[in-house]
mmCIF file of N, CA and C in Angstrom:
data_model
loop_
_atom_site.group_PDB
_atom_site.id
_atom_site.type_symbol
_atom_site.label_atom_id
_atom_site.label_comp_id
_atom_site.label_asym_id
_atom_site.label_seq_id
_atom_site.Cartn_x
_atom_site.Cartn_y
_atom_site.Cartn_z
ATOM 1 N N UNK A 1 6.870 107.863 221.665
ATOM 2 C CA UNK A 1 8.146 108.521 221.584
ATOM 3 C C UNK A 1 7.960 109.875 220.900
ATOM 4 N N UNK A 2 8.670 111.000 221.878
ATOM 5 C CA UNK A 2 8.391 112.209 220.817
ATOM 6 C C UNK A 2 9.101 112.620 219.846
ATOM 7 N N UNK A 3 8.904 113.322 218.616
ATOM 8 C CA UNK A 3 9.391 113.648 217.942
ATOM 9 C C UNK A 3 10.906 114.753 218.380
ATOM 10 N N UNK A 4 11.858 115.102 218.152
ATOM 11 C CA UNK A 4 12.938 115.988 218.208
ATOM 12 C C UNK A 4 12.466 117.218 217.874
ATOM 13 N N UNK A 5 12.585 118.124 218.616
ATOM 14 C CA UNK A 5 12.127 119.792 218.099
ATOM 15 C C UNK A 5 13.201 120.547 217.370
ATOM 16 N N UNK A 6 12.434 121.147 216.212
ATOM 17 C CA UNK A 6 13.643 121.608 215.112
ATOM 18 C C UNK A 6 12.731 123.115 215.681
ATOM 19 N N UNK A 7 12.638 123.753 216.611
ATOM 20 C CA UNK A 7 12.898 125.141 216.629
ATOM 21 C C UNK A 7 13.845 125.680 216.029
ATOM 22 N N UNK A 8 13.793 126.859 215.277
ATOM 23 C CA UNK A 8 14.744 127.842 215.111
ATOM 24 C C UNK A 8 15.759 127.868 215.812
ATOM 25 N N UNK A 9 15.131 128.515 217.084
ATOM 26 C CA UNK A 9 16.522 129.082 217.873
ATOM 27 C C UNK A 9 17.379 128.291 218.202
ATOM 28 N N UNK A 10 17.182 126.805 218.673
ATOM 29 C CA UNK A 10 17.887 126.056 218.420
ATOM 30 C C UNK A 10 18.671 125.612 217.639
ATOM 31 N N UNK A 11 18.468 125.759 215.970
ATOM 32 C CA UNK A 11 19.397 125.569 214.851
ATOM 33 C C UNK A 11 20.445 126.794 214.949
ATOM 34 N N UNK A 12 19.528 127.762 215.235
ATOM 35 C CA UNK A 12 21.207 128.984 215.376
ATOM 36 C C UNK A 12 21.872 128.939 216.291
ATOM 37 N N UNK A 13 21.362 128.246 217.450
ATOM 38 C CA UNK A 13 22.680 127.908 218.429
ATOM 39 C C UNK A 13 23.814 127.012 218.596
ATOM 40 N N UNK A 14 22.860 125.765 217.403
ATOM 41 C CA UNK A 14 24.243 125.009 217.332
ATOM 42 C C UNK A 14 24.864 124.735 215.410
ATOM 43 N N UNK A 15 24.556 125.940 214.957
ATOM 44 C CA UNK A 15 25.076 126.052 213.787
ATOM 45 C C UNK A 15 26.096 126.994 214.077
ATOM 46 N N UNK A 16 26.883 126.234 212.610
ATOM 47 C CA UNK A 16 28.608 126.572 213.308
ATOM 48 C C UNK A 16 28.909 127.647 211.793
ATOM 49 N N UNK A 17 29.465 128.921 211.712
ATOM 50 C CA UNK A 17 29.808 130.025 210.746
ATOM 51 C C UNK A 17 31.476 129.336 210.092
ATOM 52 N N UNK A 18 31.323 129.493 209.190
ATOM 53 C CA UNK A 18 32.839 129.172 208.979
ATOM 54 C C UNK A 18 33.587 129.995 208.441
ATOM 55 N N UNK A 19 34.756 130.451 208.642
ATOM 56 C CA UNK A 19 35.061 132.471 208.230
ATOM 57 C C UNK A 19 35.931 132.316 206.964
ATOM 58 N N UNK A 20 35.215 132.864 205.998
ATOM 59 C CA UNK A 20 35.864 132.972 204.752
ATOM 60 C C UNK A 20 36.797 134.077 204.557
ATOM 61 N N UNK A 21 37.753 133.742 203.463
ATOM 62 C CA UNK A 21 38.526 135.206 203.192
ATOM 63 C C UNK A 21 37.247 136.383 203.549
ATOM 64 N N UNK A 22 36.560 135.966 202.451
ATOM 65 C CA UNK A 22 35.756 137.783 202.594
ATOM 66 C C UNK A 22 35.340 137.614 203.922
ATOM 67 N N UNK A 23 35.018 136.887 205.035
ATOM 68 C CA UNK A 23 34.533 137.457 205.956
ATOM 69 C C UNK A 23 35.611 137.945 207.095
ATOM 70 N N UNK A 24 36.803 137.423 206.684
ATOM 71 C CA UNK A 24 37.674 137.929 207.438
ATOM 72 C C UNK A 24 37.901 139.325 207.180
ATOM 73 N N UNK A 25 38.264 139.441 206.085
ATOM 74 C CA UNK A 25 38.230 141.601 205.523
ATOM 75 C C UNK A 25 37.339 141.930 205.690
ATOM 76 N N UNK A 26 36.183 141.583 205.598
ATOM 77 C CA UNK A 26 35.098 142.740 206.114
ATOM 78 C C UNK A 26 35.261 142.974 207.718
ATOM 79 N N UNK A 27 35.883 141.625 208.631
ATOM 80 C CA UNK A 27 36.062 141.775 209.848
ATOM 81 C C UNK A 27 37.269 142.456 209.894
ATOM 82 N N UNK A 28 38.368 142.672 209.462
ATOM 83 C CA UNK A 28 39.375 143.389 209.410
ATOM 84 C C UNK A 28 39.484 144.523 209.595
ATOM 85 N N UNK A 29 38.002 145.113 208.131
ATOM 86 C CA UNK A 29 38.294 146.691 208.076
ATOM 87 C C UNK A 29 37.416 147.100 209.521
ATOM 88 N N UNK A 30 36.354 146.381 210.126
ATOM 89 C CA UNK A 30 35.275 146.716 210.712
ATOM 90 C C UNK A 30 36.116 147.081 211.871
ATOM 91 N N UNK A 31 36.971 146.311 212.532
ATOM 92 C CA UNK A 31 37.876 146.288 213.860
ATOM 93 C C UNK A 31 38.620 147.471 213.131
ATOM 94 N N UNK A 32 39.289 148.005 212.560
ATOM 95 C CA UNK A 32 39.906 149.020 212.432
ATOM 96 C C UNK A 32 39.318 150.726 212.257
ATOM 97 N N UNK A 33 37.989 149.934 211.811
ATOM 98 C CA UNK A 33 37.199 151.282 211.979
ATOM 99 C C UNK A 33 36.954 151.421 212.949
ATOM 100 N N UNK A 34 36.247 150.743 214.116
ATOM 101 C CA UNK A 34 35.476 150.816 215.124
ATOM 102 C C UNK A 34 36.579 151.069 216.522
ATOM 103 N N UNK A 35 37.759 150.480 216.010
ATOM 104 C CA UNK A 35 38.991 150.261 217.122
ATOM 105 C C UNK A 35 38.610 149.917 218.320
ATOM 106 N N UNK A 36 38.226 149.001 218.865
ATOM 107 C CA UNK A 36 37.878 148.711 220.052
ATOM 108 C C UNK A 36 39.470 148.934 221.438
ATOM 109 N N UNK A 37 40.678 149.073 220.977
ATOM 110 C CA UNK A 37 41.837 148.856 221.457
ATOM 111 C C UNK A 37 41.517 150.631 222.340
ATOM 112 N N UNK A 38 41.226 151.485 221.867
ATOM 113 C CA UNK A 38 40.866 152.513 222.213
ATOM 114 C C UNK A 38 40.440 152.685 224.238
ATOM 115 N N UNK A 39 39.854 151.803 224.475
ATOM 116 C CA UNK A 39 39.511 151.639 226.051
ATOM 117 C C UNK A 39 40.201 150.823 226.902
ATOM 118 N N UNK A 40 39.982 150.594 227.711
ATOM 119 C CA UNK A 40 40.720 149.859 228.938
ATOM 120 C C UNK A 40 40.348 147.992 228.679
ATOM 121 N N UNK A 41 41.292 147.402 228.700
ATOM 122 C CA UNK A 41 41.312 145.551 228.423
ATOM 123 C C UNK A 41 40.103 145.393 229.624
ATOM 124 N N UNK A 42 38.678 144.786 229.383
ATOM 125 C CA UNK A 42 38.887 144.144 230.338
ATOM 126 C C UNK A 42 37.425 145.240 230.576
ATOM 127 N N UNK A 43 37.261 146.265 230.291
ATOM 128 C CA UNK A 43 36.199 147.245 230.518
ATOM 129 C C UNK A 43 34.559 146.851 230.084
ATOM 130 N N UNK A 44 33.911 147.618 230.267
ATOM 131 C CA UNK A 44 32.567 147.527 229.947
ATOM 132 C C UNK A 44 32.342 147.750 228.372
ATOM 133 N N UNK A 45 32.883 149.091 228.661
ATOM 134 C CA UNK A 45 33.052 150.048 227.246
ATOM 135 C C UNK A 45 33.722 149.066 225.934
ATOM 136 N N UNK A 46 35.235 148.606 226.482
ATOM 137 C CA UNK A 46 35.166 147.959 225.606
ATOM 138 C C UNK A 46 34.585 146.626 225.258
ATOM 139 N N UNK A 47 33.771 145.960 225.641
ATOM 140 C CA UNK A 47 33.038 145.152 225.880
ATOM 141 C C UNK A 47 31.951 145.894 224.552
ATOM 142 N N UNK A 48 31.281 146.808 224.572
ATOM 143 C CA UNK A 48 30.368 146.586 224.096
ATOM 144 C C UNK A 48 30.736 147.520 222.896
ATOM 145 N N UNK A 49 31.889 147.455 222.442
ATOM 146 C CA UNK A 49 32.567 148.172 221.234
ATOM 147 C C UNK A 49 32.505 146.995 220.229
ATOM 148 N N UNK A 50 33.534 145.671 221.202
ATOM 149 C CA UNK A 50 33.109 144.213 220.543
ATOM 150 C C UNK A 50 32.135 144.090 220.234
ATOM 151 N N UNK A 51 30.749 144.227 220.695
ATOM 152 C CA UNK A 51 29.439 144.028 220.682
ATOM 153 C C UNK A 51 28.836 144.723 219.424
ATOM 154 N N UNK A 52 29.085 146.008 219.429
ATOM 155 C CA UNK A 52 28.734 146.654 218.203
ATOM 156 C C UNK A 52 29.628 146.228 216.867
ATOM 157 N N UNK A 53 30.544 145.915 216.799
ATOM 158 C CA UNK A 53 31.173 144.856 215.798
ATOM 159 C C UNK A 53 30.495 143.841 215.314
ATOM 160 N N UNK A 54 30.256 142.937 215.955
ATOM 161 C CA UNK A 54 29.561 141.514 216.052
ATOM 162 C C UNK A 54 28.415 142.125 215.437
ATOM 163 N N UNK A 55 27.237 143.418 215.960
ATOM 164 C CA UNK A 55 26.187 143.822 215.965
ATOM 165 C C UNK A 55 26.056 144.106 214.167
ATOM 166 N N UNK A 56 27.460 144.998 213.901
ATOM 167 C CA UNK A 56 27.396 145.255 211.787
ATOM 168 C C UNK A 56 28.003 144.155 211.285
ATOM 169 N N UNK A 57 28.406 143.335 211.679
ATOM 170 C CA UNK A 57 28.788 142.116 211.435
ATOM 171 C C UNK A 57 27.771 141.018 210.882
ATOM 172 N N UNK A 58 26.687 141.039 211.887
ATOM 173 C CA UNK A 58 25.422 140.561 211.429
ATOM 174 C C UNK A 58 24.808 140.960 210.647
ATOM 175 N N UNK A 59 24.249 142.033 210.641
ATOM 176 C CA UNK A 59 23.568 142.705 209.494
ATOM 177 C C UNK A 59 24.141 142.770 208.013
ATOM 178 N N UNK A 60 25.316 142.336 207.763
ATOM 179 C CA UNK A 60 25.632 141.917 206.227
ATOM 180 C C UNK A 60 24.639 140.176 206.431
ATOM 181 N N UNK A 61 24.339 140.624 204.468
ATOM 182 C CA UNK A 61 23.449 139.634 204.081
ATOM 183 C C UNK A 61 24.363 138.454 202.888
ATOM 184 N N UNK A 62 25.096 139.476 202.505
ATOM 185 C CA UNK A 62 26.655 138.735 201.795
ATOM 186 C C UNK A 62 27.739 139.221 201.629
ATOM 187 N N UNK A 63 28.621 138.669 202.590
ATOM 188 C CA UNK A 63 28.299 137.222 203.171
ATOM 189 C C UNK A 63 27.689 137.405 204.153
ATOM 190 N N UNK A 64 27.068 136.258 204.542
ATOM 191 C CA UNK A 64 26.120 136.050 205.968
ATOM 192 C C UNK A 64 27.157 135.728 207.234
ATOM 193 N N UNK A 65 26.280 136.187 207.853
ATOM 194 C CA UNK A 65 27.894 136.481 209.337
ATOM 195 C C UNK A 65 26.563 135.906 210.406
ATOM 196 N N UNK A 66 27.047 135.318 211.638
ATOM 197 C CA UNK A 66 26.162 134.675 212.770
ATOM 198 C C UNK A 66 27.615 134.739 214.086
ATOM 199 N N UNK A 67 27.912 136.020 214.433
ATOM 200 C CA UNK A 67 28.957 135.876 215.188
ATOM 201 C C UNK A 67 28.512 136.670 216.920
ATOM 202 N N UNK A 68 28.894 136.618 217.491
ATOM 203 C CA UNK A 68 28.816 137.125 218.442
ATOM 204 C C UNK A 68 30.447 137.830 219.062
ATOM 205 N N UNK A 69 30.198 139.043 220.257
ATOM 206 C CA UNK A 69 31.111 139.486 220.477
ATOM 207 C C UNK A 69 32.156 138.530 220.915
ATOM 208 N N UNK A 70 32.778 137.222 221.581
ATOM 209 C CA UNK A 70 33.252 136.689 221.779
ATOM 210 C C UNK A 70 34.157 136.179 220.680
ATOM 211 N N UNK A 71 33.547 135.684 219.817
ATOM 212 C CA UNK A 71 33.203 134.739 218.335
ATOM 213 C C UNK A 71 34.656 135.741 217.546
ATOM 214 N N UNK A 72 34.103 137.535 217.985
ATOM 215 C CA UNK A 72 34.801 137.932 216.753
ATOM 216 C C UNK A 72 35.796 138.709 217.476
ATOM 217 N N UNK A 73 36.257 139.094 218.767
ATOM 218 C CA UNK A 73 36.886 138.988 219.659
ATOM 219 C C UNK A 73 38.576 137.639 219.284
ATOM 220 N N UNK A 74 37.971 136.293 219.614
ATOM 221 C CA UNK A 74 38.671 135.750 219.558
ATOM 222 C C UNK A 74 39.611 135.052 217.838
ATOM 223 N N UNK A 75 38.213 135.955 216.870
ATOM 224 C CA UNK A 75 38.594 135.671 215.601
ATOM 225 C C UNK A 75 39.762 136.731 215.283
ATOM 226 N N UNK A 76 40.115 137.781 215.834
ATOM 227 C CA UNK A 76 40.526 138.141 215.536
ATOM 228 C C UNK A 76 41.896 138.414 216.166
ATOM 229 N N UNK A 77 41.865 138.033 217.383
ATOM 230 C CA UNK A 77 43.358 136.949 217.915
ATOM 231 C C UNK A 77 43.921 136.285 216.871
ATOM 232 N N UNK A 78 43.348 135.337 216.583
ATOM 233 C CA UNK A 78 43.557 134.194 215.814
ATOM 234 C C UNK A 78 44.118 135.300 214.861
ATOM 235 N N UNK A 79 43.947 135.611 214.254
ATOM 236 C CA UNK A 79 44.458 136.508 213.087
ATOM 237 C C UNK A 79 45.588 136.643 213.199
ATOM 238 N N UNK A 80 45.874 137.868 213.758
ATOM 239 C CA UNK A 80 46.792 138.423 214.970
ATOM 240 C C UNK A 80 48.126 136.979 214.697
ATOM 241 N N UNK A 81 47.582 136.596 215.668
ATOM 242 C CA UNK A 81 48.206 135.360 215.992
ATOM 243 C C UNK A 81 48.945 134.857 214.937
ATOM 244 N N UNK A 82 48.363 134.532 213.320
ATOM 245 C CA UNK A 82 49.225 133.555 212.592
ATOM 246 C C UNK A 82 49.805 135.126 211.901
ATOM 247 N N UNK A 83 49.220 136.131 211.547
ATOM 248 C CA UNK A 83 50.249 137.128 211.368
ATOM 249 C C UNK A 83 51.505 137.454 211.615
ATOM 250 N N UNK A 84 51.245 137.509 212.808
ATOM 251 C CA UNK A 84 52.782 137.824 213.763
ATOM 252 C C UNK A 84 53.858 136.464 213.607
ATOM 253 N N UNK A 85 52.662 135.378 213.166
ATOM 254 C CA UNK A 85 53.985 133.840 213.342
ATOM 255 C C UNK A 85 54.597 134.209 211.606
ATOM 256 N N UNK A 86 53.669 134.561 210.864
ATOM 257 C CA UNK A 86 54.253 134.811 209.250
ATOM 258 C C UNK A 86 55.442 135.819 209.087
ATOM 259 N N UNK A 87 54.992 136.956 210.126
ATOM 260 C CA UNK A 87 56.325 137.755 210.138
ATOM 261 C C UNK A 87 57.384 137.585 211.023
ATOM 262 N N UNK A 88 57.194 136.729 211.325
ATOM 263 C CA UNK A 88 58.724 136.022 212.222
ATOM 264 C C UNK A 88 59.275 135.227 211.036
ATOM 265 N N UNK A 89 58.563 134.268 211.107
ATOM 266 C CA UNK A 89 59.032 133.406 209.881
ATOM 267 C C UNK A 89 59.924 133.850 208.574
ATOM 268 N N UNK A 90 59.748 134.799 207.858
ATOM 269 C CA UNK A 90 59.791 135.691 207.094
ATOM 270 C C UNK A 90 61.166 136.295 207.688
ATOM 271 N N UNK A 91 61.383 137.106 208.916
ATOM 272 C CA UNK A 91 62.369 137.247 209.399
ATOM 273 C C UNK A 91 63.834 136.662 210.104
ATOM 274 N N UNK A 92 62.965 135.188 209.840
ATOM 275 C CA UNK A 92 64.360 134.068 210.420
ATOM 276 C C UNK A 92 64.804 133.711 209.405
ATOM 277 N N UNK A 93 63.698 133.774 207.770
ATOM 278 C CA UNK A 93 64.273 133.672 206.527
ATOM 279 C C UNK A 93 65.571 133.930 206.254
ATOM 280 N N UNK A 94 66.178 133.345 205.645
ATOM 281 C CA UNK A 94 67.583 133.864 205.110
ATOM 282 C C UNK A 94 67.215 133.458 203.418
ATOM 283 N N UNK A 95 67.989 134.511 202.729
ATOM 284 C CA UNK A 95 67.846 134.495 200.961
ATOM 285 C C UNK A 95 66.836 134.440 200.588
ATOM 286 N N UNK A 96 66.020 135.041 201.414
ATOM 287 C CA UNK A 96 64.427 135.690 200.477
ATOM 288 C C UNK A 96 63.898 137.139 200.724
ATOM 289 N N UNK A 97 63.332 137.418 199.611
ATOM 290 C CA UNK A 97 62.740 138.765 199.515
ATOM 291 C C UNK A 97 61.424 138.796 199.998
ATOM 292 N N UNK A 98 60.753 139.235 200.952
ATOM 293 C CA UNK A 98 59.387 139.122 201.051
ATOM 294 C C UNK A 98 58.317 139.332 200.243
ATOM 295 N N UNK A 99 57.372 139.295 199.622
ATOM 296 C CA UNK A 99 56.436 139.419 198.995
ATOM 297 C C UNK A 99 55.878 141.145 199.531
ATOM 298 N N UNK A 100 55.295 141.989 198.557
ATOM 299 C CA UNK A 100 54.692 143.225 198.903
ATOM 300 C C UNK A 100 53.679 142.993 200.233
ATOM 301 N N UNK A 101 53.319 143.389 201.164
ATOM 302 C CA UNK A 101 52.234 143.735 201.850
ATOM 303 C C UNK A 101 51.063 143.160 200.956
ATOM 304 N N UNK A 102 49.601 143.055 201.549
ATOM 305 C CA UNK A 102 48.564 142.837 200.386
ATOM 306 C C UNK A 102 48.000 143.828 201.534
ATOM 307 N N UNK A 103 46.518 143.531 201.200
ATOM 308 C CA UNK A 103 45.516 144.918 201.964
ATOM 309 C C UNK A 103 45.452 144.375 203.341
ATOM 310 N N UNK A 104 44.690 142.951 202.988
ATOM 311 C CA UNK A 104 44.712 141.909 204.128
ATOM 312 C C UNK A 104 45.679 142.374 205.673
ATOM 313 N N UNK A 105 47.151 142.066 204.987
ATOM 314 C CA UNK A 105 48.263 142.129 205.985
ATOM 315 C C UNK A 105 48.477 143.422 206.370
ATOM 316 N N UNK A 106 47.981 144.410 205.636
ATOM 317 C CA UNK A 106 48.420 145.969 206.284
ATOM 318 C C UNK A 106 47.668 146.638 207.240
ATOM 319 N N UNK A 107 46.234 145.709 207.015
ATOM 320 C CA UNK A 107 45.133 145.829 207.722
ATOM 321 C C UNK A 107 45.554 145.319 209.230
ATOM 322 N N UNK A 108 45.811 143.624 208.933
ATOM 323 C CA UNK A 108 46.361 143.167 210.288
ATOM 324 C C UNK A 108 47.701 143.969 210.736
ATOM 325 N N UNK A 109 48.410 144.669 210.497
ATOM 326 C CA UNK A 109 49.526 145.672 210.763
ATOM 327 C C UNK A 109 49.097 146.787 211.555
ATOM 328 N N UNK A 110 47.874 147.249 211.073
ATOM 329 C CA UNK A 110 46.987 148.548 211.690
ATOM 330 C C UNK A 110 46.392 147.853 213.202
ATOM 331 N N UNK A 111 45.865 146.791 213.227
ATOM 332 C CA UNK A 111 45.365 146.387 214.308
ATOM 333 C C UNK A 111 46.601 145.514 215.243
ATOM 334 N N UNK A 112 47.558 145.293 215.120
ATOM 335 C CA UNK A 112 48.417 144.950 215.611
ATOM 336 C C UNK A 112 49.054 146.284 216.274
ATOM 337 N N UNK A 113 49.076 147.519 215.692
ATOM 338 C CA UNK A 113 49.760 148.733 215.703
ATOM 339 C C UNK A 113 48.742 149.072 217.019
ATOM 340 N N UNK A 114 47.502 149.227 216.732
ATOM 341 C CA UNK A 114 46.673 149.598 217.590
ATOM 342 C C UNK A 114 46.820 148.543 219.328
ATOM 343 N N UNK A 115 46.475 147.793 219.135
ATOM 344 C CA UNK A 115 46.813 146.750 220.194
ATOM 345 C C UNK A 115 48.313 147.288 220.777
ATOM 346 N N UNK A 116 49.549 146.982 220.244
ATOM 347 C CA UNK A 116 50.319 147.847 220.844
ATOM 348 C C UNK A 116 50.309 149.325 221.292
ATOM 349 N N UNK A 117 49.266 150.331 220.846
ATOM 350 C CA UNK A 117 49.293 151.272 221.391
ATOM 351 C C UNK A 117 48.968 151.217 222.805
ATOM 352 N N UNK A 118 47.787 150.638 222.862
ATOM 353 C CA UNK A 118 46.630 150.282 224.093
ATOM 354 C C UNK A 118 47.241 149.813 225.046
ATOM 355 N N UNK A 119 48.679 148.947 224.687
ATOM 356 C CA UNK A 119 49.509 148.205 226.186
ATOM 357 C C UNK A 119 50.469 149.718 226.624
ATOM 358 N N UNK A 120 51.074 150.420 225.612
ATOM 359 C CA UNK A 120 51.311 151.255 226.158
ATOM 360 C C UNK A 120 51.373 152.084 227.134
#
C-alpha cells in the first residue's frame, strides 16, 4: 500500500485562508487603490487588474494572504454585500442615531461609489 503524497503544491491547493479584519482592510484599501471598476465588467483588462490585486495581496508576509483573483473578486462582493444590508437596516431603523462611519465602512462607501460609477 502506498504511502499518501504530502507535496507542497498540493497542501496549497487545498488549504483554505480565512479573512481576518486586517486582511479585509488591507483588501479594502488595495481595491480602492488599484480600482479595478475603472474598465469594462467582464473584460480582459479588468480581469487582470483583479489579478494584480490578488498578485500584492500575496506578497504581504503579515498577514499572510493565499488568494487568487477570483478568491478576492468574490471577497469583496461579499463585503459589498453585508454593507449595503447594514445600511438598509440602519435606514428602516426608527429611534436610532447611527454610529460615525469607521475607516472600514468609508472605504466600503468608496468602492461601492466606484462600482456605481462603472454601471453608469
Amino acid at each position: 500500500m502506498a504511502a499518501p503524497s504530502t507535496s507542497t503544491s498540493s497542501k496549497a491547493c487545498n488549504s483554505v485562508m480565512f479573512w481576518t479584519h486586517e486582511h479585509e482592510a488591507i483588501l479594502r484599501r488595495e481595491v480602492v487603490n488599484v480600482n479595478p471598476y475603472t474598465t469594462k465588467k467582464g473584460s480582459a483588462q479588468r480581469s487582470s487588474m483583479w489579478e494584480k490585486i490578488a498578485d500584492t495581496l500575496n506578497k504581504y508576509t503579515v498577514p499572510k494572504f493565499r488568494v487568487d483573483k477570483r478568491s478576492v473578486r468574490d471577497h469583496v462582493g461579499i463585503l459589498v454585500y453585508k454593507h449595503k444590508k447594514k445600511l438598509l437596516a440602519e435606514e428602516k431603523a426608527t429611534g436610532i442615531t447611527p454610529d460615525e462611519p469607521t475607516e472600514p465602512e468609508n472605504l466600503l462607501d468608496m468602492i461601492i461609489a466606484l462600482e456605481e460609477s462603472e454601471e453608469a
